[in-house]
Coordinates of C-alpha atoms and ligand atoms in Angstrom, one line a residue:
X156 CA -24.4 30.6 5.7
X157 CA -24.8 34.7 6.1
X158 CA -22.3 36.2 8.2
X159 CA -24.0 36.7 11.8
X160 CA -22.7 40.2 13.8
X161 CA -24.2 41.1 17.5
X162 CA -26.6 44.3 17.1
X163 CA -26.4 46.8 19.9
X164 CA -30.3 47.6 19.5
X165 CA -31.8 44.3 20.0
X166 CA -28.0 42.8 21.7
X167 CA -28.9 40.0 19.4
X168 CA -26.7 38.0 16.9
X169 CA -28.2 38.9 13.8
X170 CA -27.5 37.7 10.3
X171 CA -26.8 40.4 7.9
X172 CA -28.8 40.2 4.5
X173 CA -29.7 42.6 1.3
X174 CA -33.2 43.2 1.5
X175 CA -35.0 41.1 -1.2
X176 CA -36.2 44.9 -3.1
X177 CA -32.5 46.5 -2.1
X178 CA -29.8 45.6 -4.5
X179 CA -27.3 46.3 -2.0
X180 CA -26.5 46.5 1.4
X181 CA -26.3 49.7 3.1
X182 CA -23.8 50.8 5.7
X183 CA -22.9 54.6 7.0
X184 CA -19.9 54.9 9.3
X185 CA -19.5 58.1 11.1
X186 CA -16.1 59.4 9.6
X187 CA -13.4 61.2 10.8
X188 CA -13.5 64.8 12.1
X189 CA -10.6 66.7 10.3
X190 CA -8.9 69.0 12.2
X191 CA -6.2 67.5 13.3
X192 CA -4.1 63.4 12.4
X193 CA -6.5 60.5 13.1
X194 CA -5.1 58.2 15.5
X195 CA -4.9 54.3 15.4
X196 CA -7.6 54.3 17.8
X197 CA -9.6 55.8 15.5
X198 CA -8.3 53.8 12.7
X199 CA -9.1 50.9 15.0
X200 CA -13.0 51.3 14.0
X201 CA -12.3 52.5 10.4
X202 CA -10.4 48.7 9.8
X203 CA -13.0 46.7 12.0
X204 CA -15.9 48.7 9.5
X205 CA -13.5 47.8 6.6
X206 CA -13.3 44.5 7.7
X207 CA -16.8 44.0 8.0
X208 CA -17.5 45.2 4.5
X209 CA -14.6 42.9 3.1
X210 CA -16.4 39.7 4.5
X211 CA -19.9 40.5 3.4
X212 CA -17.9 41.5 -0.1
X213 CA -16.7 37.7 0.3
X214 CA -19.9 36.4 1.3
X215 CA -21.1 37.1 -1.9
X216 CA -22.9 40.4 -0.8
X217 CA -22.9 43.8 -2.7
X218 CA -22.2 46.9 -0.1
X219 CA -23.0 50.4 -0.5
X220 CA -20.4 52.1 2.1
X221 CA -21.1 55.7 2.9
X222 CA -18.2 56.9 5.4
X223 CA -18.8 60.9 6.2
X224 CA -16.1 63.7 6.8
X225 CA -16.8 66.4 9.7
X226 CA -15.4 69.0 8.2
X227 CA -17.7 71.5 10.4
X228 CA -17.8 71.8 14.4
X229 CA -16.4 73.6 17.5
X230 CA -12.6 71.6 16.8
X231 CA -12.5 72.4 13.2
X232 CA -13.3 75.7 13.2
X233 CA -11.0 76.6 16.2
X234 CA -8.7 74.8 14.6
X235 CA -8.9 76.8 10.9
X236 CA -8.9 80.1 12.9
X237 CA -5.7 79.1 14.8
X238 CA -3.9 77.9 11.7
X239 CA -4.9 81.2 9.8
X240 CA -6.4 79.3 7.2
X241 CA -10.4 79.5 5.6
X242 CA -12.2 76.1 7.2
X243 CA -12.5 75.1 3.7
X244 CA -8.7 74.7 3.3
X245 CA -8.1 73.5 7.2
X246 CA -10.2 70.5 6.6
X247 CA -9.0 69.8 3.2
X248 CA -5.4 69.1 4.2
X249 CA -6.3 67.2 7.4
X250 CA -8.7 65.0 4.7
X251 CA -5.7 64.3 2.3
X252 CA -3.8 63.1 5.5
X253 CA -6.6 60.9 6.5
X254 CA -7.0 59.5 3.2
X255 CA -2.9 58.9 3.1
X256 CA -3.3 56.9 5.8
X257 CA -6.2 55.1 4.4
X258 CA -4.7 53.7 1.2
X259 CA -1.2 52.5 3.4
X260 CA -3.9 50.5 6.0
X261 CA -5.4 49.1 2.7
X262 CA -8.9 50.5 3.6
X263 CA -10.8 50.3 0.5
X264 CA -12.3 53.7 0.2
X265 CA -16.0 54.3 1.0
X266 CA -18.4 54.6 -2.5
X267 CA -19.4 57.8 -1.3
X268 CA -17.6 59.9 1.7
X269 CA -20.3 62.9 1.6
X270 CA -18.9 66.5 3.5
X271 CA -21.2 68.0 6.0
X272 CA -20.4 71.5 5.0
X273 CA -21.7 70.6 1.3
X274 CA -24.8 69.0 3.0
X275 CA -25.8 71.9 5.0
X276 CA -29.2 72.9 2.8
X277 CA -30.3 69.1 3.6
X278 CA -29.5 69.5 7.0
X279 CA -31.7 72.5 7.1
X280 CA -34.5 70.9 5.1
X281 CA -34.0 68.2 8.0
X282 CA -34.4 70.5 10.6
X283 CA -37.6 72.9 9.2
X284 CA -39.2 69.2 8.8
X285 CA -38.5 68.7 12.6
X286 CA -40.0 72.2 13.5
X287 CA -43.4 71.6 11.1
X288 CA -43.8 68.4 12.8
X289 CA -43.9 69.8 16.9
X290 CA -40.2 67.8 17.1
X291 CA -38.0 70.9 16.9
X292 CA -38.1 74.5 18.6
X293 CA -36.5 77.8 18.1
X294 CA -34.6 79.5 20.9
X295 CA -34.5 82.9 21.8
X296 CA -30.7 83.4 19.9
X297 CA -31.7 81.4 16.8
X298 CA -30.6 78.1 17.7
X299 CA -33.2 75.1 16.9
X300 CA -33.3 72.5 19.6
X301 CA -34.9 68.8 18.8
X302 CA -37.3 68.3 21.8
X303 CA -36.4 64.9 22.9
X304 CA -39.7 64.6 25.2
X305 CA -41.3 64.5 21.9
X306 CA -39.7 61.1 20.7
X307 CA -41.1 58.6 22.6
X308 CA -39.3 56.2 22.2
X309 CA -35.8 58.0 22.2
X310 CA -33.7 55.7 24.0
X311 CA -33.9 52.6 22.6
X312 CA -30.7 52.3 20.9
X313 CA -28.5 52.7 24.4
X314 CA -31.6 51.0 26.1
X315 CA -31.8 54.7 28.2
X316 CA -33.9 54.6 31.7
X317 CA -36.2 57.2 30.5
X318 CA -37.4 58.2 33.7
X319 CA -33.7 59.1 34.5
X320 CA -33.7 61.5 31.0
X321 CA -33.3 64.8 33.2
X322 CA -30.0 63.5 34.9
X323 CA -28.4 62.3 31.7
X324 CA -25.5 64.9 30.9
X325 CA -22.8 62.2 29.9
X326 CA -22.6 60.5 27.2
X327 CA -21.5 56.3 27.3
X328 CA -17.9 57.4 27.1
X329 CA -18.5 59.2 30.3
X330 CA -17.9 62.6 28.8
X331 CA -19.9 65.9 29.5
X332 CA -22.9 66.1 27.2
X333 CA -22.4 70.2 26.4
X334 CA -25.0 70.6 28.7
X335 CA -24.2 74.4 29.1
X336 CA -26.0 75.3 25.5
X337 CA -28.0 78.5 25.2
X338 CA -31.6 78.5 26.4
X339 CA -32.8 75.2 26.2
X340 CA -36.2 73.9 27.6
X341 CA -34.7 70.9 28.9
X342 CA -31.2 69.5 29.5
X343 CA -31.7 66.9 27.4
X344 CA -32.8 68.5 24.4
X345 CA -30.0 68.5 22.2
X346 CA -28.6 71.3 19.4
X347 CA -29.8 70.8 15.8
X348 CA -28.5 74.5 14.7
X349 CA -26.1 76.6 16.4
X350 CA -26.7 80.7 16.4
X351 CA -23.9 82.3 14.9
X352 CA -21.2 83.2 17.7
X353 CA -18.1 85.8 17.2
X354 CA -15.8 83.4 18.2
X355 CA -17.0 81.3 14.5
X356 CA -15.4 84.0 12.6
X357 CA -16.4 83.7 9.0
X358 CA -17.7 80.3 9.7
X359 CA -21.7 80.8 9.0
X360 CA -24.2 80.0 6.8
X361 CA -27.4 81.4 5.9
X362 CA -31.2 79.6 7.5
X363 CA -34.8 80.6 8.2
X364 CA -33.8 81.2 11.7
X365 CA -30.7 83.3 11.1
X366 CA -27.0 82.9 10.0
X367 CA -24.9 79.9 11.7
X368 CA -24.3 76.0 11.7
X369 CA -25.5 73.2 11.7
X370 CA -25.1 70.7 14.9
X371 CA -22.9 67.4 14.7
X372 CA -25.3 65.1 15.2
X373 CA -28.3 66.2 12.5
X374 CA -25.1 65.9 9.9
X375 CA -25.0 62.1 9.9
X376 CA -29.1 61.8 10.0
X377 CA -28.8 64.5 6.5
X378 CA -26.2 63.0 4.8
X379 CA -27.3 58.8 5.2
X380 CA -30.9 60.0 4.6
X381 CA -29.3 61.8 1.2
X382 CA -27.0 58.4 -0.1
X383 CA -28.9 55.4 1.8
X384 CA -32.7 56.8 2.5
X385 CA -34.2 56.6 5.5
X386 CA -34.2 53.3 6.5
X387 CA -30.8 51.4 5.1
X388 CA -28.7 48.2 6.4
X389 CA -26.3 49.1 8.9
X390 CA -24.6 51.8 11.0
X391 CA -21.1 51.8 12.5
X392 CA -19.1 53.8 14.4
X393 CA -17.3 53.6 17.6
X394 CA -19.0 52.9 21.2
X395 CA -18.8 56.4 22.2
X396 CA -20.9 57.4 19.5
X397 CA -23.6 55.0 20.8
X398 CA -24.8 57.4 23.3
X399 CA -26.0 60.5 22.6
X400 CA -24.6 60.5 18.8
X401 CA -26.3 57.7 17.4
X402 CA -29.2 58.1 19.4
X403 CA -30.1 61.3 18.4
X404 CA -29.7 60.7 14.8
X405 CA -32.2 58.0 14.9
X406 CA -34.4 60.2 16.8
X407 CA -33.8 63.0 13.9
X408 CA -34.3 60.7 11.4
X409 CA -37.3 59.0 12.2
X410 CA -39.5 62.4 13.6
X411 CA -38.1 64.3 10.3
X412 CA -39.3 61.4 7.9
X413 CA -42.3 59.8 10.2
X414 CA -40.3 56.6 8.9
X415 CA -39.5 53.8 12.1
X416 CA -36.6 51.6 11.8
X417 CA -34.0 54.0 10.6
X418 CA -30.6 51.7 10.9
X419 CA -31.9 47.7 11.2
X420 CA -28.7 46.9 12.4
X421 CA -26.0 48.2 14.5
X422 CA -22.2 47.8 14.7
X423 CA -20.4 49.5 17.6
X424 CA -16.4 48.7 18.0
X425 CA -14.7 49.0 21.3
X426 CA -12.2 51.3 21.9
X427 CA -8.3 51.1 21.6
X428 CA -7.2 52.0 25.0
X429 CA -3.3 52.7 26.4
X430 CA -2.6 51.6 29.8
X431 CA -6.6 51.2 30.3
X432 CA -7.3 54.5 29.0
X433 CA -9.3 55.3 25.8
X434 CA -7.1 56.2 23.2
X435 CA -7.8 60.3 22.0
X436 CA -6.7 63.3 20.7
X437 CA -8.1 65.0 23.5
X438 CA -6.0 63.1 26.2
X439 CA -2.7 63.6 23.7
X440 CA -2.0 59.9 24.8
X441 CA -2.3 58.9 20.7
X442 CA -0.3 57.0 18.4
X443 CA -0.6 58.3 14.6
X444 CA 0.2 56.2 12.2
X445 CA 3.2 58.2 11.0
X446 CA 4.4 57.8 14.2
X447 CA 4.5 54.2 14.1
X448 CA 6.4 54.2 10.5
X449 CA 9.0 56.0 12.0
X450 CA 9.9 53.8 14.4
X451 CA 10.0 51.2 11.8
X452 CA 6.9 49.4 11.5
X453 CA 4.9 48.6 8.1
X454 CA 1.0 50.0 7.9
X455 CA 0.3 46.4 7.3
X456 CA 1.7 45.8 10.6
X457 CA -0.6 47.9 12.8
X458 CA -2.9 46.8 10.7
X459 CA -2.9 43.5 11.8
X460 CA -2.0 44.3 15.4
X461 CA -4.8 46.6 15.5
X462 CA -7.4 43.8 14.5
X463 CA -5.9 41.2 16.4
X464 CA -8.3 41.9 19.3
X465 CA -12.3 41.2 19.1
X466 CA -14.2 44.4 18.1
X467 CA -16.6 43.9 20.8
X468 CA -13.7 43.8 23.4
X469 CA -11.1 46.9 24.3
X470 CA -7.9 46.5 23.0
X471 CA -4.7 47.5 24.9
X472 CA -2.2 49.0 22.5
X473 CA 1.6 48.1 23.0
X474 CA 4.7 48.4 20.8
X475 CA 5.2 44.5 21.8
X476 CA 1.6 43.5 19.7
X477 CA 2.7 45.4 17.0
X478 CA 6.3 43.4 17.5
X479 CA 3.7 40.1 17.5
X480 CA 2.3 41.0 14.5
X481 CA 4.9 41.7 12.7
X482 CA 6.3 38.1 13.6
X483 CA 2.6 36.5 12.7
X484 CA 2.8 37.7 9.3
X485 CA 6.4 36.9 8.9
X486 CA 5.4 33.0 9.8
X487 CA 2.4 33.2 7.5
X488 CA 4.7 34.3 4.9
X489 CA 7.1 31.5 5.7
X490 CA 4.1 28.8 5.3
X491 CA 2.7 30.5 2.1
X492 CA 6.8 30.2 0.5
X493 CA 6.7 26.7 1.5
X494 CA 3.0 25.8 -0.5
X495 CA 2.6 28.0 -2.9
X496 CA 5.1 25.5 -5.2
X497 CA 3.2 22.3 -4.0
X498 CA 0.3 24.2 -5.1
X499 CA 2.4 25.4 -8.8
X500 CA 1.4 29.2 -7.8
X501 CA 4.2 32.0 -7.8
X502 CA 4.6 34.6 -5.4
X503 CA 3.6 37.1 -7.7
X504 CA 0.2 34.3 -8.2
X505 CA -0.7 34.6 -5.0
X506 CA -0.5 38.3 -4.4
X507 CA -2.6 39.3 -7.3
X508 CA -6.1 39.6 -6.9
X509 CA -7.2 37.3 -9.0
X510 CA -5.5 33.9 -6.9
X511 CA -8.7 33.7 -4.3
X512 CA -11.3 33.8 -7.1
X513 CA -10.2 30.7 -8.7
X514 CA -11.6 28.0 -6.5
X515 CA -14.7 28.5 -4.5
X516 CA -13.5 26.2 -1.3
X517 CA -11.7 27.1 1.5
X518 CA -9.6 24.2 2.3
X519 CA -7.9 23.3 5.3
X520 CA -9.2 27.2 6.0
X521 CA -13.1 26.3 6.0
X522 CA -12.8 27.2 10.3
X523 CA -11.2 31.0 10.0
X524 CA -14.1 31.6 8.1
X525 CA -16.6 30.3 10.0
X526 CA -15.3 32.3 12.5
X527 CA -15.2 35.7 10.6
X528 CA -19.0 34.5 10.0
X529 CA -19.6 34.3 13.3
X530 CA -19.8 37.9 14.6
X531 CA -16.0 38.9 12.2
X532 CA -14.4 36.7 15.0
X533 CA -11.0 37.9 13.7
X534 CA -8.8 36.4 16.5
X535 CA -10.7 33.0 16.4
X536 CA -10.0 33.7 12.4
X537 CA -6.5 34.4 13.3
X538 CA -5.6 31.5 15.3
X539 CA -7.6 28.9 13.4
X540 CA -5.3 30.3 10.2
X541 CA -2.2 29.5 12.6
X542 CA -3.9 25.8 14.0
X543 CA -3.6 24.9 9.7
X544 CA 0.1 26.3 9.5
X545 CA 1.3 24.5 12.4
X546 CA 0.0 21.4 11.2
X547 CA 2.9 18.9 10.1
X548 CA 0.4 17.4 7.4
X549 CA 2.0 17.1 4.2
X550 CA -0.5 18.3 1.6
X551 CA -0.9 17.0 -2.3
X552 CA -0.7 19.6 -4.8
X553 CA -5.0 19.5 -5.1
X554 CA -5.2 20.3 -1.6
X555 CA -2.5 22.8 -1.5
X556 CA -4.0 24.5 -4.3
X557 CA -7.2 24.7 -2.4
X558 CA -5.6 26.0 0.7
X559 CA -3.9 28.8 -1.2
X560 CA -6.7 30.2 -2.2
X561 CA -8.8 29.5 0.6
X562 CA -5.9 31.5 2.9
X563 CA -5.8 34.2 -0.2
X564 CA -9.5 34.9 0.2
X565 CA -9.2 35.2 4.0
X566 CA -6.3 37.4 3.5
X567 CA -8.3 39.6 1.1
X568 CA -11.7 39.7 4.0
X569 CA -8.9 41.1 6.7
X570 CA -7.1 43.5 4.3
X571 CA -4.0 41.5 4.9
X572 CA -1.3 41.5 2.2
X573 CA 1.9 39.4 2.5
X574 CA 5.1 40.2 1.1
X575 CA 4.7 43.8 1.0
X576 CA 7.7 46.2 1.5
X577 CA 10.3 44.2 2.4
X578 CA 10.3 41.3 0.5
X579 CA 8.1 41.4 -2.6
X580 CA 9.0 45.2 -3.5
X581 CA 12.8 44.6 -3.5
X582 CA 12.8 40.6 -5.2
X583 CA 11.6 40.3 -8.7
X584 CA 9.5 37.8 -9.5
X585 CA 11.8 35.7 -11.6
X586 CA 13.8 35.4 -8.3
X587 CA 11.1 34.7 -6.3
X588 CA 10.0 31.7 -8.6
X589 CA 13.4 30.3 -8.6
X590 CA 13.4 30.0 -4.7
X591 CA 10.1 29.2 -4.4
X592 CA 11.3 26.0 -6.6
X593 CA 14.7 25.4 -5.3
X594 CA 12.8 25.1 -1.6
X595 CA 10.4 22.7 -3.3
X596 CA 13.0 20.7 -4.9
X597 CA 15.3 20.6 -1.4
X598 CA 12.0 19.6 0.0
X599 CA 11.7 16.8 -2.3
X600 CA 15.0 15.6 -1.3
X601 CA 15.9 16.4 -4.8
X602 CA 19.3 17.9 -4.1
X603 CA 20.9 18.0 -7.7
X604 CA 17.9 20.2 -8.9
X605 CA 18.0 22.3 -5.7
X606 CA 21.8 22.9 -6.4
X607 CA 21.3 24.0 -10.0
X608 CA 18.7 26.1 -8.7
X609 CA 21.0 28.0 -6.2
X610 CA 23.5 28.4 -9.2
X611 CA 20.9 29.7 -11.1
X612 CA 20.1 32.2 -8.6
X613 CA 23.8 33.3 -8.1
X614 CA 24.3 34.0 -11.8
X615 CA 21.2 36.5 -11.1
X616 CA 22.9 37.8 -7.8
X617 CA 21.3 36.6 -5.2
X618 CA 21.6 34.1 -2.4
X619 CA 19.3 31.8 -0.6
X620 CA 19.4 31.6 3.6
X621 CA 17.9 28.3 4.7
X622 CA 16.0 28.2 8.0
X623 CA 14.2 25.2 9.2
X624 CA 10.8 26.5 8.2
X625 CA 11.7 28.6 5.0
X626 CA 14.2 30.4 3.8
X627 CA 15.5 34.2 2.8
X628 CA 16.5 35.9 -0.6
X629 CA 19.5 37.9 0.2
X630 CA 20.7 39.9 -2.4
X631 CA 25.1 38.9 -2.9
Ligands
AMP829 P1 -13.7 61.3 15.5 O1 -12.7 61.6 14.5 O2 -13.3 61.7 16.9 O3 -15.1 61.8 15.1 O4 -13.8 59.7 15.5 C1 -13.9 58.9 14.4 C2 -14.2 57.4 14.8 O5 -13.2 56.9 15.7 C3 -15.5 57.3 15.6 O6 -16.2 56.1 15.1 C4 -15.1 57.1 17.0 O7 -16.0 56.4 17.8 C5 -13.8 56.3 16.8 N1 -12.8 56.3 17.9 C6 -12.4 57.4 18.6 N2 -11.5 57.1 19.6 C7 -11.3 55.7 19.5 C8 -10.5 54.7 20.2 N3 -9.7 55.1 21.2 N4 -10.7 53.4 19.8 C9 -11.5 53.1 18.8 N5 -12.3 53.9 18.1 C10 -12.2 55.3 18.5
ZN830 ZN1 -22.3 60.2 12.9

């Protein structure tokens, strides 16, 4: 079965497939704009995208991700300006952070993450297309506006009332659409280039209607026509980019290239909110990551408590669901001690990569995916993981191997790991195997091996802490 994700165009359930002449699937995500930490909000739609590419990956599909960096706009450049520093070295250092982050939240990095700065002469090209084809006008400064009464169908994406265009200065978030720009012919029309202004400082580049930069939106429309063409698989990005963002790129797209059907499906994440509110630098009511180390929790942690919610629905972000995670992955981690030797894998097994590529069956786990299938229903995944680990069923080893690897592969489609930090960094393996056993053999009610096993483990220097449900390695 092809995993089926709700499409804000058509607000359809739609399955997601390679085309038959493609030979793989396309999906741009609007990145990150550099100039300052992202915040787990934002990282909120980077994992959702990441998890979506990790259960296509597992559904047998091959992805081309393309995830942009804005490393030129009003924020970065006041930003670079205020630091002292050329934009160039401003955005590079807020990138390294955001890729930092990245790596500890186990995104798998995109296959290409083009810079808008470095895509500027395709932006242009973009925009003389517009202008040749009555789409796009100069101003009186030098700025080129697209003229959205020549889309006809612009719109369609946030399903806008047309007749209401004139009156439409916010965007879906509800912010102020910059309606204050230059001399534009209507209110709607939107910035393609921006005239150079003093306050830009050294921030300009060269174009056939004078020197300065390129608007935010035509960046996204240059840089997926550049790595995916102009009509690809899927776009992603967070809700508040739906409208006027990803709206105007479509429009962008399609008048430059006279090509319809620029992104055939698309994948809009709602936001992380605190105490109701959307999550944002500009409200300073964030979270960072770094933040969230500090007071103790793992990356895998907020991983997990940041996809616990459905994309589709707003997640409230508390210290408590990151306290919840923290204990889910703990109990998964309990169950996974208890199987893995019923199953004859070792810790270090069913860690490594290769553990969910050796059976092709989910086992007892067959649900969870149906439910990541089924629009990436992560918490239906999530608690039909949990309905199999508090079953009291007692598996044989053929089954248990099956469920190992079925709960590996699900593991590997959320970007999950277990035993990270705590455990499997500070026990070796060899330590790990013998208490992996000596649980088996207690288990087993076979208490003479289970006691050698625990002498075995003391002449290595550790101890073993039973619980009812599992047990801890404690260093003597
Ligand atoms: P930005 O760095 O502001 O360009 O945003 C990067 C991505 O984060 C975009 O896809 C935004 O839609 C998304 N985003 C921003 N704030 C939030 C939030 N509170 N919750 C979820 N996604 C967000
Ligand atoms: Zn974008």
């Amino acid at each position: 079965m092809p995993v089926f994700l709700h499409d804000t165009m058509s607000r359809e359930l739609r399955p997601l497939l390679t085309k038959p002449d493609k030979a793989s699937f396309g999906m741009y995500c609007c990145g990150p704009t550099v100039y300052g930490p992202a915040h787990i909000g934002n990282f909120r739609t980077f994992i959702l995208q990441d998890v979506l590419r990790r259960t296509l990956e597992a559904s047998g599909i091959k992805v081309k991700h393309v995830r942009n960096i804005t490393d030129v706009d009003d924020k970065t450049i006041r930003g670079a300006l205020a630091a002292g520093q050329s934009l160039a070295t401003f955005t590079q250092g807020w990138t390294d952070k955001f890729h930092k982050d990245c790596t500890a939240l186990g995104l798998l990095p995109p296959h290409i993450e083009p810079g808008a700065v470095v895509h500027i002469p395709q932006q242009v090209a973009m925009i003389e297309a517009l202008i040749k084809r009555g789409h796009a006008y100069v101003a009186k400064d030098g700025s080129v506006y697209f003229k959205v009464c020549s889309c006809s169908d612009y719109g369609k994406l946030s399903h806008l009332d047309r007749s209401k265009l004139q009156t439409q200065d916010t965007n879906s978030a509800g912010q102020a659409n910059d309606a204050d720009e230059y001399d534009r012919e209507s209110a709607n029309d939107f910035a393609l280039w921006k005239a150079y202004k003093p306050e830009d400082g050294e921030n300009f580049w060269p174009s056939p209607w004078g020197k300065g930069r390129p608007g935010w939106h035509i960046e996204c429309s240059a840089m997926s026509l550049e790595h995916l063409g102009a009509t690809f698989d899927l776009h992603g990005g967070g809700v508040d980019l739906c409208f006027p963002h990803h709206e105007n790129e479509i429009a962008q797209t399609e008048c430059a290239t006279g090509i319809k059907g620029f992104a055939a499906h698309w994948f809009h994440s709602a936001h992380l909110l605190v105490e109701g509110d959307k999550m944002s630098k500009s409200k300073g009511n964030l979270y960072t990551l770094e933040q969230l180390i500090e007071k103790g929790f793992t990356p895998n942690e907020v991983r997990y408590a940041l996809i616990s919610g459905h994309y589709r629905t707003p997640l409230n972000f508390t210290l408590h669901g990151v306290e919840n995670a923290r204990s889910a992955i703990a109990k998964l981690e309990r169950w996974v001690d208890r199987i893995l030797p019923v199953a004859g894998f070792s810790r270090a097994e069913f860690v490594a990569p290769q553990v969910h590529e050796l059976q092709t069956t989910w086992g007892r786990f067959a649900p969870a995916w149906e439910a990541l299938q089924n629009d990436l229903n992560i918490p239906g995944c999530l608690g039909q993981i949990f309905t199999v680990v508090g079953e009291r069923e007692d598996p044989t080893p053929a089954q248990a191997r099956q469920d190992v690897c079925g709960l590996a592969k699900l593991l590997q489609a959320l970007g999950l790991v277990l035993f990270v930090a705590k455990a499997e960094a500070a026990i070796p393996v060899e330590v790990a195997e013998l208490g992996a056993r000596r649980w088996a053999a207690k288990q087993g009610k076979d208490f003479a091996a289970a006691d050698q096993l625990r002498k075995d483990l003391s002449a290595l220097g550790w101890t073993m802490l039973d619980r009812k449900d599992g047990y801890d390695l404690k260093k003597a």
